[in-house]
Tab-separated table of C-alpha atoms (C1' of nucleotides) in Angstrom:
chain	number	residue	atom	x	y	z
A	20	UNK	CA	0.000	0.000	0.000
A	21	UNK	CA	1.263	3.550	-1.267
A	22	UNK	CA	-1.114	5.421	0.924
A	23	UNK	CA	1.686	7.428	2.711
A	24	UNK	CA	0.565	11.333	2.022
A	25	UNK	CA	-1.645	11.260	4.982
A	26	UNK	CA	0.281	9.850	7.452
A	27	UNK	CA	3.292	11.978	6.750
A	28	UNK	CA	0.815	15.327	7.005
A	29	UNK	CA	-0.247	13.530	10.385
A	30	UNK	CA	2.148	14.954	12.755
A	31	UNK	CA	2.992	12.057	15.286
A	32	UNK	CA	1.110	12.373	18.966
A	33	UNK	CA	3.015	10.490	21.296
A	34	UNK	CA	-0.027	10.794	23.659
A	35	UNK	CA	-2.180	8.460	21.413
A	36	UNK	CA	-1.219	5.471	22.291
A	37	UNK	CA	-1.796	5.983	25.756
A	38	UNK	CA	-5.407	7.550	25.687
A	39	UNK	CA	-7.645	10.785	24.962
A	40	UNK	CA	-8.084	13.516	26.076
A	41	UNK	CA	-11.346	14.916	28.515
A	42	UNK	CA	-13.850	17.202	26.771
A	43	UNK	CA	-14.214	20.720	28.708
A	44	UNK	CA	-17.218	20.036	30.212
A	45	UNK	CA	-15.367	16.999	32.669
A	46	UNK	CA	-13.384	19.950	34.174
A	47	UNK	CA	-16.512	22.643	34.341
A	48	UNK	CA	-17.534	21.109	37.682
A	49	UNK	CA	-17.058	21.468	41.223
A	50	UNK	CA	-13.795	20.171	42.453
A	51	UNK	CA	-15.862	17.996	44.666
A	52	UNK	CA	-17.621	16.618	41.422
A	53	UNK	CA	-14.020	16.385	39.460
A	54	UNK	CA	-12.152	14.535	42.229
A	55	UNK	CA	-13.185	11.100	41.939
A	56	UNK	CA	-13.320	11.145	38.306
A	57	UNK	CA	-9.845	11.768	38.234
A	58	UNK	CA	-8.927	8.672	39.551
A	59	UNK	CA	-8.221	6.315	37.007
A	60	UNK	CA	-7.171	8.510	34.305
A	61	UNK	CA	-3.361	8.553	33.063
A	62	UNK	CA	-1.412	12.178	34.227
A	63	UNK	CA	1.361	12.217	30.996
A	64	UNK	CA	4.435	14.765	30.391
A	65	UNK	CA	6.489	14.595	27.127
A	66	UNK	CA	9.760	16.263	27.611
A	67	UNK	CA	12.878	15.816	25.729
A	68	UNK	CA	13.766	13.078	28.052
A	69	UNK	CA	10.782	11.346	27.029
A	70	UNK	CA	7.064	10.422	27.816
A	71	UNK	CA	6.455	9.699	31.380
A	72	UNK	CA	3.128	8.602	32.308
A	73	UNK	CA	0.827	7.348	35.757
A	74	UNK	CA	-2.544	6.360	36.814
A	75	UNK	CA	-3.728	8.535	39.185
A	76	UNK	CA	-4.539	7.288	42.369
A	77	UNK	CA	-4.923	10.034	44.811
A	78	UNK	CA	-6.262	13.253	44.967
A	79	UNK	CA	-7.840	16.409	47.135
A	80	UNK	CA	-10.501	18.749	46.006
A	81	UNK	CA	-10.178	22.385	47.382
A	82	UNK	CA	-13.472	24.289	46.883
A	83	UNK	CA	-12.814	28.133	47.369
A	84	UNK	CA	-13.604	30.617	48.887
A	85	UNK	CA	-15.801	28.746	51.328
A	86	UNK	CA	-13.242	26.302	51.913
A	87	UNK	CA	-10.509	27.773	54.263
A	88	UNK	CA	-7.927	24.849	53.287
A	89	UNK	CA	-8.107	26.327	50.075
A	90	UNK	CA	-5.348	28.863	48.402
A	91	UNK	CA	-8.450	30.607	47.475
A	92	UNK	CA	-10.074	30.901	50.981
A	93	UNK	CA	-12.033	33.414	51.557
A	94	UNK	CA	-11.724	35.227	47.995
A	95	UNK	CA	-8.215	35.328	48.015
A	96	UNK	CA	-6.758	36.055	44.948
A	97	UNK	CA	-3.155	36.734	44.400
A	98	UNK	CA	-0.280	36.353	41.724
A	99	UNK	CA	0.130	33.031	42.838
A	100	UNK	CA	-3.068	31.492	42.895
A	101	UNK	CA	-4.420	33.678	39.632
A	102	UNK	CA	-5.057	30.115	37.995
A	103	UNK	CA	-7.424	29.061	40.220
A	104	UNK	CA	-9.835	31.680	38.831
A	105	UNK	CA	-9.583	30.408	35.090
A	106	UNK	CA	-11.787	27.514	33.467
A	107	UNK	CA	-11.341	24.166	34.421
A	108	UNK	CA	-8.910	22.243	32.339
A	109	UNK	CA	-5.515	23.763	32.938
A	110	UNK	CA	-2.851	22.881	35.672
A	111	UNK	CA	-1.894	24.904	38.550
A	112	UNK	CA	1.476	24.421	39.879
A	113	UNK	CA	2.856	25.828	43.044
A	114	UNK	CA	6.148	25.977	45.323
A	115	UNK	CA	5.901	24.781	48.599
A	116	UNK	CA	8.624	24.677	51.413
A	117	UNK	CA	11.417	25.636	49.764
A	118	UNK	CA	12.058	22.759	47.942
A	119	UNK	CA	8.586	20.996	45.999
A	120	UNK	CA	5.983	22.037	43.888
A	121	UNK	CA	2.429	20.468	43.583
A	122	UNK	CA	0.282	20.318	40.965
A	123	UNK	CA	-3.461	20.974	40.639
A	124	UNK	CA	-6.032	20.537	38.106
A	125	UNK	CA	-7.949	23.315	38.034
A	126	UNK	CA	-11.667	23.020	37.811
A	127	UNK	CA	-15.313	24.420	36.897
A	128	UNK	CA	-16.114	28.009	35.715
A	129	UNK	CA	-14.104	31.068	35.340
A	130	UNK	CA	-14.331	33.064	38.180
A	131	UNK	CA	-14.770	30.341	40.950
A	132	UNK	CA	-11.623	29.512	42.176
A	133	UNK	CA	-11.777	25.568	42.902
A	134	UNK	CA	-8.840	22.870	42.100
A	135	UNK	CA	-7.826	19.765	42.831
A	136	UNK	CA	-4.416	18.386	43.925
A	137	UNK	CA	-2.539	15.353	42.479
A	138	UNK	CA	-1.000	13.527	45.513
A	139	UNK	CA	-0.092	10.163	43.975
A	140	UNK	CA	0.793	8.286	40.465
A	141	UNK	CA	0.875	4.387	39.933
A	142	UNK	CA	3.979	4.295	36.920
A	143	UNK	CA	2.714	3.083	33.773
A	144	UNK	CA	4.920	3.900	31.526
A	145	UNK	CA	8.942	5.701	31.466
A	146	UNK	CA	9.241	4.317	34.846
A	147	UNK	CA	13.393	4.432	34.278
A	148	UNK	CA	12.994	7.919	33.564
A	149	UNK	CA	11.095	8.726	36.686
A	150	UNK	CA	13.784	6.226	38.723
A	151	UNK	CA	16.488	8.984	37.338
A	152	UNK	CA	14.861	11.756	38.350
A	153	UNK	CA	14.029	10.682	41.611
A	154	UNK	CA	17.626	9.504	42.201
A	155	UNK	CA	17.050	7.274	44.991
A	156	UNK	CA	16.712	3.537	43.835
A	157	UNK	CA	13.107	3.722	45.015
A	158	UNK	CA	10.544	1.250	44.652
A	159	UNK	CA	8.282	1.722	41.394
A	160	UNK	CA	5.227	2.459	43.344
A	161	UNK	CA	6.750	4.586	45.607
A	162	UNK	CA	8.251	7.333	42.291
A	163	UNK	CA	5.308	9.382	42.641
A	164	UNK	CA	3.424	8.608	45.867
A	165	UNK	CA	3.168	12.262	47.476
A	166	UNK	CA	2.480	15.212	46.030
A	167	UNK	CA	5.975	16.391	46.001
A	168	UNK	CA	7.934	13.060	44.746
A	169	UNK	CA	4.887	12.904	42.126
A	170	UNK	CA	5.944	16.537	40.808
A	171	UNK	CA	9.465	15.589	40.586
A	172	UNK	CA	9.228	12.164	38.820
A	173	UNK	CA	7.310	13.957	36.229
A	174	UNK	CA	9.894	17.008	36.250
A	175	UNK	CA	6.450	18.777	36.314
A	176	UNK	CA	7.489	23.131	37.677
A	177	UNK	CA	6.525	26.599	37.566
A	178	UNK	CA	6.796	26.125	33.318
A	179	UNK	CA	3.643	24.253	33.670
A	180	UNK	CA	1.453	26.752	35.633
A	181	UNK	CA	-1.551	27.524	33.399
A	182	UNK	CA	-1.401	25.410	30.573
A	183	UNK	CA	-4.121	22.997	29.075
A	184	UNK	CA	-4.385	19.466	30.088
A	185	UNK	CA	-5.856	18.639	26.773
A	186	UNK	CA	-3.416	19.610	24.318
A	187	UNK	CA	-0.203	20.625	25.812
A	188	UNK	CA	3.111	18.408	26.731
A	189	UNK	CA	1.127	17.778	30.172
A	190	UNK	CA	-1.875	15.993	29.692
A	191	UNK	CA	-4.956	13.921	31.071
A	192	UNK	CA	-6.013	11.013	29.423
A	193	UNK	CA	-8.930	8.711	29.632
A	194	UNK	CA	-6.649	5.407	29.248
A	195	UNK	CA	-6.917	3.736	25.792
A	196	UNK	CA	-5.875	0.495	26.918
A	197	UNK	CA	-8.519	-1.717	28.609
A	198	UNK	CA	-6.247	-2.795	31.689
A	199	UNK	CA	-7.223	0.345	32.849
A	200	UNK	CA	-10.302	0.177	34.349
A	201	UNK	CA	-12.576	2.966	35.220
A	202	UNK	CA	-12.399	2.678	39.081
A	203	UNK	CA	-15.455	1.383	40.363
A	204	UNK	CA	-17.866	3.877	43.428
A	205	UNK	CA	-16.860	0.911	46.124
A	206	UNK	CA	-13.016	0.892	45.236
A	207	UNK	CA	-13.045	5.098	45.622
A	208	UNK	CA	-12.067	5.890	49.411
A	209	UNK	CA	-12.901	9.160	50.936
A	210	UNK	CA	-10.816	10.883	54.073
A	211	UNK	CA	-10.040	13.985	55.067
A	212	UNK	CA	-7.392	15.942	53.699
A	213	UNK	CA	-3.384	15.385	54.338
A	214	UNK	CA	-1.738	18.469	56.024
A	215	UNK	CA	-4.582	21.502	56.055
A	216	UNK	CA	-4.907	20.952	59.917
A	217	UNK	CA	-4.808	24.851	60.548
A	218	UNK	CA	-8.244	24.927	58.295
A	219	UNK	CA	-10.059	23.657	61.644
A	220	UNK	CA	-13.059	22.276	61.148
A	221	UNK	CA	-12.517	22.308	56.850
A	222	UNK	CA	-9.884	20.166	57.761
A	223	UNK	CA	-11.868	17.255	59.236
A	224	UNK	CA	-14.076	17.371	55.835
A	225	UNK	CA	-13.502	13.580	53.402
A	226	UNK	CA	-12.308	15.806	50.226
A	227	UNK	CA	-9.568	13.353	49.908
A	228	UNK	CA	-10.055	10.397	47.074
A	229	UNK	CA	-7.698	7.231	47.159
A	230	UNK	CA	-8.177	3.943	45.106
A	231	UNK	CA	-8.559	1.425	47.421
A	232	UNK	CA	-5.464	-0.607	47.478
A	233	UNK	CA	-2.794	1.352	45.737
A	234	UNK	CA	0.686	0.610	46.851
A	235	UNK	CA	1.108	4.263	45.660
A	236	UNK	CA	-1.039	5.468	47.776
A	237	UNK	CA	0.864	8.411	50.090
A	238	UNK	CA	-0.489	7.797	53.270
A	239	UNK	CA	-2.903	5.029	54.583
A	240	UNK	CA	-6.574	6.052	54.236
A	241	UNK	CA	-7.790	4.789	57.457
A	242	UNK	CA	-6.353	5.810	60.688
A	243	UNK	CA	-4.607	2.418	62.437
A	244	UNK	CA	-6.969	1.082	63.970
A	245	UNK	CA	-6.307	1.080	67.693
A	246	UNK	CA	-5.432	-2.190	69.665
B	1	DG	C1'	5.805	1.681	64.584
B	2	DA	C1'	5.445	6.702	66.002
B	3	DA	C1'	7.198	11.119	66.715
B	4	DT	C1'	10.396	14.721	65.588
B	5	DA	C1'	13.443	17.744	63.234
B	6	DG	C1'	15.880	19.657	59.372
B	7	DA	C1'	16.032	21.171	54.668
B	8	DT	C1'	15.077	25.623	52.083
B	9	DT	C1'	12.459	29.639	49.678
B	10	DG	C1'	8.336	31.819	47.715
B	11	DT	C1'	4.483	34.216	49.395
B	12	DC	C1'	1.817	37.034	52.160
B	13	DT	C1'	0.826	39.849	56.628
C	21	DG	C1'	9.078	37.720	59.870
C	22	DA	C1'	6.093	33.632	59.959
C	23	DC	C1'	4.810	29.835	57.737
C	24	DA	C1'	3.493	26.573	54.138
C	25	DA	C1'	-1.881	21.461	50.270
C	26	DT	C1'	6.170	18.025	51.862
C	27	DC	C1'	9.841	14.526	52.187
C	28	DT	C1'	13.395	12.108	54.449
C	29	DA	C1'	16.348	10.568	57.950
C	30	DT	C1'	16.825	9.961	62.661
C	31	DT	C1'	15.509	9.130	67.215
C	32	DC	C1'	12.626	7.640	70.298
C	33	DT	C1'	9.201	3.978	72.402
DNA sequence: GAATAGATTGTCT
DNA sequence: GACAATCTATTCT
């Protein structure tokens, strides 16, 4: 076959193989709404390094300006947290103690300044690539469990801050390949969030979504029990 | 296993 | 000048 014109006018998507993109709409929602969806879907970053990609298996919705755990509490609106008051759809990336950033999604409508945060990845594929950038000769579910660790095995920074999930070099993707389920309601655990404890009684609220089971998981759903 | 401290800097009061 | 949507190593129990 000589049909070759229109795959060399097809310029090559490294993404495809992996999955598709989410329509607009899926990010026009409240956080609370776009949390649990999230889980499941494949967080990827094509650098010249190469194509690093991760279920996601962990996340925190942050509802402003009701929600005092959120940058956006109480109307806040600054230089750094501008993003939060765009559409849904585009990342928001912050530094945090001197030495991490974490990455949101942003979510619904312009002008209401809600987000979620990506606390943990399950590797699925340029796991060596994440193993470098991480340094330590960490287990592969442990690259990107945390926030922080999951920001740095995807060399995700400040270069990312605003920019569309849907068709830039960070993307989300509804998985393509049928090993990855969609999560089912009973295998989505809710708890309250990780490290908001001066939010008082926003603190104690189960905005935090976990697949049940995850190795990657950054920190253990259910308190120990006591015994 | 649990608690604590140190690293390190952007952001906001 | 205080502190943060964290991580890691170390030091207790």
């Amino acid at each position: 076959m000589s049909r070759t014109a229109s795959n060399r006018a097809a310029p090559r998507d490294p993404f495809a193989v992996l999955g598709r993109p989410l329509p607009p709409d899926f990010y026009r929602r409240s956080s609370l709404q776009v949390a649990p969806d999230l889980l499941g879907l494949l967080l990827c970053h094509d650098t010249v390094d190469g194509l690093v990609a991760g279920r996601i298996v962990e996340v925190e919705a942050y509802k402003g300006p009701a929600d005092l755990a959120a940058h956006s509490a109480r109307g806040r609106r600054t230089a750094r947290n501008e993003v939060m008051y765009a559409a849904g759809g585009c990342a928001y990336v912050y530094f945090i103690y001197g030495m991490h950033f974490c990455m949101n999604v942003v979510t619904a409508v312009p002008g209401a300044p809600e987000a979620v945060l990506l606390r943990a990845l399950e590797p699925v594929a340029g796991e060596d690539l994440m193993r470098e950038r991480r340094g330590a000769r960490a287990a592969t579910a442990a690259l990107a469990r945390g926030p922080g660790n999951l920001t740095r095995a995807l060399a995700i920074d400040r270069r990312q801050n605003g920019i569309d999930l849907a068709t830039s070099e960070l993307r989300i993707l509804r998985p393509a390949d049928d090993s990855f389920p969609r999560p089912a309601p009973r295998d989505i655990v809710r708890s309250p969030r990780i490290g908001v404890d001066y939010a008082g009684a926003w603190a104690k609220r189960r905005w935090r979504f976990s697949l049940r089971g995850s190795a990657s998981v950054s920190v253990p759903p259910r308190a120990r029990p006591a015994r």
